């Protein structure tokens, strides 16, 4: 049992280090060397727990990781799938993927590691009960316990209190589960199935990092008995910044949430309040031995490494290597998790001291199963310290290829390089992020391999292990195989090695609406990832539907070539429940049922996913009288295409359109979500839009947030609030049956509010001028009625509508009733 878990931990460590440790840190050269040498002397760990990307206190993380050299982690229960996206149209799974990588980018700056559970952020919730019902309490508790057992922190810091003061129900749950897990992780009778991989681990103490966003909160926190204080404003002279400044840089990586933060120098007080375990007197690590003495036989190692720190010479880092080599031999003799972890760090420290450049470069980044990749390696010792290269092992995807390098001497600044070959197994799955591979279970991901739970991202597919020797001591360094290339604009770039299908079958729309009984064209695009590929695409549709033809053949000469294939799809008579169309490309004996999507949001790396080649077919009965619709895109949403599905001709309005174009050509103009928050040209041209309404146009504004940019919308005053309805099936009542939005051209009934997703709406109006009529009322269980989700007013010869209902979610998801209500808005008279 013991060796089993030891081996597993060693393997895991390599995966984690390969994924995080030497990814570009913001500090290099001497600061990076000093940081890694100091860290070798510290054996302590701290884990922060909260619910979402952006909940973490990056100043605290930076302080412990960069200032105290502790192993520091952030466990976010979710990947932030339910939020709004400020940098693009991605929502749900894709947004969670983006945020996972934003967090990894933040952690590279603040120096902490990142973890997640299987929980999915399903949107705002008001109570912990609602959250437990959707996630399953034991399931997520098990994940928190797992991360604690694997990470083995001495101190756990909760970011929330577990009370309604935290606001969001998911925030409360992060503290409730964090506290339960603090006790359960050390109890071998809890989640015993985990013990084949890890041992039970009891952290020493549990603290709560109080909110101190405002002066009042800070004052209140400073008065809590037993609280300890951390000054994250302390200056680090080696790094040249304070921890709060690092925190500002780190926090600014949360780009999809618009978390750009200042880098404020000067004092910054943070407070930690004891929750469980023995209370600290002044410091979170009081009474915890964080030196090598905590490991049996470790004291001697500590002395050598402290000498290495003292002896370090910035001009000659290689002179530290003999001490590191001496420590290496001592550490390697100890069987202890700390020893294994520190040994891997020590190997990287030797590399840093030698300026050792190790690279494994594949000839391509996208490779299909069965293909062979050429991997060019380089080993370059940029120091006078003699090193030798003994072996090279390519391993991953269930295989390993070892090459002996026969004791190649790495002479100062003389690269040693050659090529290796690796064949991707024919049954290797495509590189879908591991949490997206299986169907979800409610609002949690399905991850059958326990060892992957908690990880922020897939471990690299293929690694090159360099077997090296220094002063007679053998050590290994692992580098992921990547593809390195030069972009004419952006310079040198790297892409992760990705296993892709020979062709990807992309659907142009995830949802196709059939607003009447007529057939519609559905397009599938075949994109080749290898040269000279041919085959056929077949469509399968549910009963009652037909696709014509049911198969089309394709042939492509070059990789990267794209070929659209058009099929005519005919719906059944009458409105049926939504159906599915499934596309399959057959190439030789391989069947491919996925497309490929590359999400690009620099500075994040390109992110590849393989969405199923399926289309949701929605047969509804929707009439619309508007033909030409102008759309003012705001923060980014998929509404223009949804409106096109109604048969409208949609024009995206530019700044010059808003300023100069004759708007009367449009039957309706719709502003995108948060358009007033994000577009100065829209705010400036609001008078022109209101003129357009007065002259007979229809203007529809969707939700905006109450930030400093927001200007009064609409012809008459109304006030935007934080009111929202988070329960997606909360009852909706009609406040004004004579309002045309409820009857023309589509007769609206309760049925139109069935099957909604995530929420009803957000940022409703809370007060409005009596010239507005309300149309709908909805509210969360037990809360006051909210009628400000849809306001309707005549203005001159036209109509103005404000609506905070979540059309931007419901229409792209293919909710028939949402289309019918929105069609009435476009057709309002
Ligand atoms: Zn949050």
Coordinates of C-alpha atoms in Angstrom, one line a residue, residues 479-712:
X479 CA 10.0 18.5 -20.3
X480 CA 6.7 18.3 -22.2
X481 CA 6.9 17.7 -25.9
X482 CA 5.6 20.9 -27.6
X483 CA 5.7 22.4 -31.0
X484 CA 7.8 25.6 -31.2
X485 CA 7.4 27.9 -34.2
X486 CA 7.8 31.5 -35.2
X487 CA 5.0 33.8 -35.9
X488 CA 5.9 36.8 -38.1
X489 CA 4.0 39.2 -35.8
X490 CA 4.1 37.6 -32.4
X491 CA 7.5 36.0 -32.6
X492 CA 8.3 32.6 -31.0
X493 CA 5.2 30.6 -30.0
X494 CA 4.6 27.2 -28.5
X495 CA 1.6 24.9 -28.9
X496 CA 0.9 21.8 -26.8
X497 CA 1.0 18.5 -28.6
X498 CA -2.6 17.6 -29.5
X499 CA -4.1 14.4 -30.8
X500 CA -6.7 15.3 -33.4
X501 CA -9.0 13.3 -35.7
X502 CA -7.9 13.0 -39.4
X503 CA -10.9 15.2 -40.3
X504 CA -13.0 17.3 -38.0
X505 CA -16.7 17.6 -38.7
X506 CA -17.8 21.1 -37.6
X507 CA -21.4 22.1 -37.4
X508 CA -22.0 25.7 -38.4
X509 CA -24.8 26.0 -35.8
X510 CA -25.4 24.0 -32.6
X511 CA -29.1 24.7 -32.8
X512 CA -31.3 25.1 -35.9
X513 CA -34.7 26.6 -35.4
X514 CA -37.5 25.6 -37.7
X515 CA -40.0 28.4 -37.1
X516 CA -42.5 26.8 -39.4
X517 CA -43.0 23.5 -41.3
X518 CA -40.5 24.4 -44.0
X519 CA -37.3 22.5 -44.5
X520 CA -34.0 24.2 -43.9
X521 CA -30.4 23.8 -45.0
X522 CA -28.0 22.5 -42.5
X523 CA -24.3 22.9 -43.1
X524 CA -21.5 20.6 -41.9
X525 CA -17.9 21.5 -42.7
X526 CA -15.3 18.9 -43.1
X527 CA -11.8 20.2 -42.2
X528 CA -8.8 18.0 -42.9
X529 CA -6.1 17.7 -40.4
X530 CA -3.9 15.5 -42.6
X531 CA -3.2 15.6 -46.3
X532 CA -4.9 13.4 -48.9
X533 CA -8.0 12.3 -47.0
X534 CA -11.3 11.2 -48.4
X535 CA -14.5 9.6 -47.0
X536 CA -18.1 10.3 -46.5
X537 CA -20.3 12.2 -44.1
X538 CA -23.5 10.6 -42.9
X539 CA -26.4 12.2 -41.1
X540 CA -28.7 10.5 -38.7
X541 CA -31.9 12.3 -37.5
X542 CA -34.6 11.4 -35.0
X543 CA -37.9 9.8 -36.0
X544 CA -40.2 12.1 -38.0
X545 CA -37.3 14.2 -39.4
X546 CA -35.6 13.7 -42.7
X547 CA -32.1 14.7 -44.1
X548 CA -31.5 14.8 -47.8
X549 CA -29.2 13.4 -48.9
X550 CA -28.3 11.2 -45.9
X551 CA -24.7 10.9 -47.0
X552 CA -22.2 13.0 -49.0
X553 CA -18.6 12.2 -49.9
X554 CA -15.6 14.4 -49.5
X555 CA -12.0 14.5 -50.7
X556 CA -9.3 16.8 -49.6
X557 CA -5.7 17.1 -50.8
X558 CA -4.2 19.3 -48.1
X559 CA -4.3 19.6 -44.4
X560 CA -6.2 22.6 -43.3
X561 CA -8.6 22.4 -46.3
X562 CA -12.2 23.0 -45.6
X563 CA -15.2 21.7 -47.5
X564 CA -18.8 22.7 -46.7
X565 CA -21.5 20.0 -47.1
X566 CA -25.1 21.1 -47.3
X567 CA -28.0 18.9 -46.3
X568 CA -31.7 19.7 -46.5
X569 CA -33.5 18.9 -43.3
X570 CA -37.2 18.7 -43.0
X571 CA -39.1 18.8 -39.7
X572 CA -42.1 16.8 -38.8
X573 CA -45.6 18.3 -38.8
X574 CA -46.5 20.3 -35.7
X575 CA -44.3 21.4 -32.9
X576 CA -42.4 18.4 -31.4
X577 CA -39.9 18.2 -28.6
X578 CA -36.4 19.2 -29.8
X579 CA -34.7 16.5 -31.9
X580 CA -31.1 15.7 -32.7
X581 CA -29.1 15.4 -35.8
X582 CA -25.8 13.5 -35.6
X583 CA -23.1 13.7 -38.2
X584 CA -20.4 11.0 -38.7
X585 CA -17.5 11.2 -41.0
X586 CA -16.1 7.9 -42.1
X587 CA -12.4 7.8 -43.1
X588 CA -11.2 4.3 -43.9
X589 CA -12.4 2.3 -40.9
X590 CA -12.4 5.2 -38.5
X591 CA -15.7 6.9 -37.6
X592 CA -15.4 10.5 -36.4
X593 CA -18.3 12.1 -34.7
X594 CA -16.6 15.3 -33.5
X595 CA -15.6 18.7 -34.7
X596 CA -12.7 20.8 -33.6
X597 CA -12.7 24.2 -32.1
X598 CA -9.6 26.3 -31.2
X599 CA -10.3 29.1 -28.8
X600 CA -7.8 31.9 -29.0
X601 CA -7.6 34.6 -26.4
X602 CA -4.0 35.7 -26.1
X603 CA -2.1 35.7 -23.9
X604 CA -3.7 32.4 -23.0
X605 CA -2.4 29.5 -25.1
X606 CA -4.8 28.3 -27.9
X607 CA -7.3 25.9 -26.3
X608 CA -8.6 23.0 -28.4
X609 CA -11.8 21.2 -27.8
X610 CA -13.7 18.6 -29.8
X611 CA -17.5 19.3 -29.6
X612 CA -19.8 16.5 -30.8
X613 CA -20.9 16.9 -34.4
X614 CA -24.6 17.2 -33.4
X615 CA -27.2 19.8 -34.0
X616 CA -30.2 20.4 -31.9
X617 CA -33.3 20.7 -34.1
X618 CA -36.0 22.8 -32.7
X619 CA -39.4 22.7 -34.3
X620 CA -41.4 25.7 -33.0
X621 CA -44.2 27.8 -34.3
X622 CA -42.8 31.3 -34.4
X623 CA -44.0 34.3 -36.4
X624 CA -42.1 37.5 -36.8
X625 CA -43.1 40.6 -38.8
X626 CA -39.6 42.3 -38.6
X627 CA -37.4 41.7 -41.6
X628 CA -34.4 44.0 -41.2
X629 CA -32.8 44.0 -37.7
X630 CA -29.8 46.1 -36.6
X631 CA -27.7 44.7 -33.7
X632 CA -25.4 46.6 -31.5
X633 CA -23.0 44.0 -30.1
X634 CA -22.0 44.7 -26.5
X635 CA -19.8 42.4 -24.4
X636 CA -20.3 39.5 -26.8
X637 CA -23.3 37.2 -27.3
X638 CA -24.7 34.9 -29.9
X639 CA -28.0 36.8 -30.4
X640 CA -27.4 37.9 -34.0
X641 CA -27.3 34.4 -35.3
X642 CA -30.3 33.5 -33.2
X643 CA -32.3 36.3 -34.7
X644 CA -31.2 35.3 -38.2
X645 CA -32.8 31.9 -37.4
X646 CA -36.1 33.6 -37.2
X647 CA -35.7 34.6 -40.8
X648 CA -34.5 38.2 -40.1
X649 CA -31.7 39.9 -42.0
X650 CA -29.4 41.1 -39.2
X651 CA -26.8 43.9 -39.6
X652 CA -24.2 44.4 -36.9
X653 CA -24.1 48.2 -36.3
X654 CA -20.7 49.9 -36.2
X655 CA -19.8 53.2 -34.6
X656 CA -20.2 54.9 -37.9
X657 CA -23.6 53.3 -38.5
X658 CA -24.7 54.6 -35.1
X659 CA -23.4 58.1 -36.0
X660 CA -24.4 58.5 -39.6
X661 CA -26.5 55.7 -41.1
X662 CA -30.2 56.2 -41.7
X663 CA -31.6 53.9 -39.1
X664 CA -35.1 54.0 -40.4
X665 CA -34.3 51.1 -42.8
X666 CA -34.4 48.8 -39.7
X667 CA -37.6 47.3 -38.5
X668 CA -36.0 46.8 -35.1
X669 CA -32.7 47.6 -33.4
X670 CA -31.5 45.4 -30.6
X671 CA -28.6 46.2 -28.3
X672 CA -26.4 43.3 -27.1
X673 CA -25.8 42.4 -23.5
X674 CA -23.9 45.1 -21.6
X675 CA -23.7 47.2 -24.8
X676 CA -24.1 50.4 -22.8
X677 CA -21.3 49.3 -20.4
X678 CA -18.9 48.5 -23.1
X679 CA -19.6 50.9 -26.1
X680 CA -19.0 54.6 -25.8
X681 CA -20.3 55.1 -29.4
X682 CA -23.6 53.6 -28.3
X683 CA -23.8 55.9 -25.3
X684 CA -23.0 58.9 -27.4
X685 CA -25.5 58.1 -30.1
X686 CA -28.4 57.3 -27.8
X687 CA -30.3 60.5 -28.9
X688 CA -30.2 59.2 -32.5
X689 CA -31.6 55.8 -31.4
X690 CA -34.4 57.5 -29.5
X691 CA -35.1 59.7 -32.6
X692 CA -35.3 56.4 -34.5
X693 CA -37.9 55.2 -32.1
X694 CA -39.9 58.4 -32.1
X695 CA -40.1 58.1 -35.9
X696 CA -41.6 54.6 -35.7
X697 CA -38.7 52.3 -34.9
X698 CA -38.4 49.6 -32.2
X699 CA -35.5 49.6 -29.8
X700 CA -34.8 46.6 -27.6
X701 CA -32.2 46.9 -24.8
X702 CA -31.0 43.8 -23.0
X703 CA -29.4 43.7 -19.6
X704 CA -26.6 46.1 -18.5
X705 CA -24.8 46.3 -15.2
X706 CA -24.7 49.3 -13.0
X707 CA -21.1 50.4 -13.5
X708 CA -19.6 53.9 -13.9
X709 CA -20.2 53.8 -17.7
X710 CA -23.9 53.1 -17.7
X711 CA -26.0 56.0 -18.9
X712 CA -29.8 56.3 -18.5

